[in-house]
mmCIF file of C-alpha atoms in Angstrom:
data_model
loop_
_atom_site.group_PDB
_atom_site.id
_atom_site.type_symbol
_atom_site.label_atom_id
_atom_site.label_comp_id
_atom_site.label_asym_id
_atom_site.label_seq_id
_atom_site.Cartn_x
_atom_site.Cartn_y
_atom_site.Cartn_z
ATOM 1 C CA UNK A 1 99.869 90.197 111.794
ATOM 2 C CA UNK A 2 101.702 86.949 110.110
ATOM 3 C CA UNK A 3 105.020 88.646 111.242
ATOM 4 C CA UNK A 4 104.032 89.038 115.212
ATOM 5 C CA UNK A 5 102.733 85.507 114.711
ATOM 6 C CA UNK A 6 106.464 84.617 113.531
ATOM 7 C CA UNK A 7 108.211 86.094 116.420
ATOM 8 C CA UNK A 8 105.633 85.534 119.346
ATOM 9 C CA UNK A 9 105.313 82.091 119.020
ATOM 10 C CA UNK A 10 108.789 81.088 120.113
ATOM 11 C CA UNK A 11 108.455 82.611 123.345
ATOM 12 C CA UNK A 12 104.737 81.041 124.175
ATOM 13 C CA UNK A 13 105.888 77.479 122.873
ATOM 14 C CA UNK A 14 108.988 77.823 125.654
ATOM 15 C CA UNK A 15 106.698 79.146 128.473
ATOM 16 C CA UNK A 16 104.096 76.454 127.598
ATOM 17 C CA UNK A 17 107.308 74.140 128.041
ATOM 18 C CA UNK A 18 108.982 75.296 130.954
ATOM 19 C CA UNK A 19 105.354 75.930 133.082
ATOM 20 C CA UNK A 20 103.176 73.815 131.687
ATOM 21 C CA UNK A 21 104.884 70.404 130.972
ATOM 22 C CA UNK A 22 103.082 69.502 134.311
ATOM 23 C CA UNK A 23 99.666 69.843 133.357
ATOM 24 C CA UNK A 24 99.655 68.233 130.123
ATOM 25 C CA UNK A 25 96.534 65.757 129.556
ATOM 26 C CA UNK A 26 97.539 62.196 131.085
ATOM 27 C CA UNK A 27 96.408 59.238 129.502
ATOM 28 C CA UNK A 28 96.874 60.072 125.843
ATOM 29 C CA UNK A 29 99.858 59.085 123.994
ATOM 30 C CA UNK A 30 102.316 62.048 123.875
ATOM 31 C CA UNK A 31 101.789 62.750 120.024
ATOM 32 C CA UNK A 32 98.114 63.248 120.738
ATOM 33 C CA UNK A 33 98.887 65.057 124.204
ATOM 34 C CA UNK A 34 101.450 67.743 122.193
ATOM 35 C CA UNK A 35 98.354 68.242 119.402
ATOM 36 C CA UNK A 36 95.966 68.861 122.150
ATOM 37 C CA UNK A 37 98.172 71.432 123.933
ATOM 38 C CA UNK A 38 99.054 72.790 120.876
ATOM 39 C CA UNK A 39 95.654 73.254 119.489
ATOM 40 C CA UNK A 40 93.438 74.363 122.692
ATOM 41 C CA UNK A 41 96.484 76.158 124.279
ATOM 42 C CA UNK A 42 99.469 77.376 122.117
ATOM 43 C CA UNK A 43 97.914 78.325 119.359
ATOM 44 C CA UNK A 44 94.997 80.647 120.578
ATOM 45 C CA UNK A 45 97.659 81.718 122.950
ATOM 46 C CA UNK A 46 99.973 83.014 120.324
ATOM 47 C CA UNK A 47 97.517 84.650 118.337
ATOM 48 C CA UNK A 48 96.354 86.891 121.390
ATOM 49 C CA UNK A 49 100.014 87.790 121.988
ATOM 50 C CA UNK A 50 100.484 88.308 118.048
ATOM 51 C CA UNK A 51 97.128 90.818 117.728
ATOM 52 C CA UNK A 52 98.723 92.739 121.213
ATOM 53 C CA UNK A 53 102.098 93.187 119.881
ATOM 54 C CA UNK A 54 100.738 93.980 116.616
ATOM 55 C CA UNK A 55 98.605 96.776 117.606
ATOM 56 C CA UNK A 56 100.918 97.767 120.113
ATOM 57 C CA UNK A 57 104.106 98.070 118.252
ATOM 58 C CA UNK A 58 104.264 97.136 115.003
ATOM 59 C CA UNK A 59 101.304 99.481 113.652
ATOM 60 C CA UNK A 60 102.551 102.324 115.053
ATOM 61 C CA UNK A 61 105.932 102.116 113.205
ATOM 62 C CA UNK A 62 104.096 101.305 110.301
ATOM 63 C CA UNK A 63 102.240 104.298 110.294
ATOM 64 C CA UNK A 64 105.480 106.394 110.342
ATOM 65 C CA UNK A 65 106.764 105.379 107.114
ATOM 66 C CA UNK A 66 106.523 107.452 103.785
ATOM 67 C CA UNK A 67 105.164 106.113 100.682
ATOM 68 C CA UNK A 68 107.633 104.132 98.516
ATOM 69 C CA UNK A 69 106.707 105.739 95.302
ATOM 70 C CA UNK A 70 106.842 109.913 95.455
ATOM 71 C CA UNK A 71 104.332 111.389 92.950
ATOM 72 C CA UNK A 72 106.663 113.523 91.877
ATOM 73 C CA UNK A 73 109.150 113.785 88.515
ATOM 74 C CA UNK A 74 111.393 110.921 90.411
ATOM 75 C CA UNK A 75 108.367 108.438 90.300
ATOM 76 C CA UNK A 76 107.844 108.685 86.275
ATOM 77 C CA UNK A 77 111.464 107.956 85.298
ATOM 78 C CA UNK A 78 110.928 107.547 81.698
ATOM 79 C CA UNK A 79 112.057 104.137 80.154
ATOM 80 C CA UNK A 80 114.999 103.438 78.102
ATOM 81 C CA UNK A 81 114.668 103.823 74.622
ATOM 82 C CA UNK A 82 115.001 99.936 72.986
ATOM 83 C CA UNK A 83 117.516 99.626 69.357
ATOM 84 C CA UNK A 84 115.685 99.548 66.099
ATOM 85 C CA UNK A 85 116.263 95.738 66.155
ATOM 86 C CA UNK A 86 114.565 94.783 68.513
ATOM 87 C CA UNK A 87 111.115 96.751 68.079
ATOM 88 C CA UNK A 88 108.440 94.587 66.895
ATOM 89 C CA UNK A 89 109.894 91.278 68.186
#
């Protein structure tokens, strides 16, 4: 889910900025106003968009895919055979 997180939380930190610079807590200084926001807004925010596109989209297509290793003869390549001189070092 790390991944949604990635790309979701762009687009909720500029909606939070373009609606909601007018309800931001008064009276604090702005570092402790953007933490606030941040903390009881943004981030729960994000994650709820995150788990929706998740489930939504990315599972699906992950899903689809094939294994990366076949169990067949192409998955036991055998390894290349070392020289003499270097056995035992």
């Amino acid at each position: 889910m790390s991944f949604s997180v990635y790309l979701t939380h762009f687009m909720v930190l500029t909606v939070i900025g373009e609606y909601g610079s007018d309800h931001l807590p008064g009276g604090l200084p702005p570092v402790w106003s953007a933490f606030l926001v941040t903390l009881l807004v943004a981030l729960p925010l994000t994650v709820a968009v995150s788990f929706v596109t998740y489930h939504a989209i990315e599972l699906p297509f992950l899903r689809l895919r094939r294994p990366y290793l076949g169990t067949g003869a192409a998955a036991e390549t055998p390894r290349p055979r070392q020289r003499e001189s270097y056995r035992g070092r």
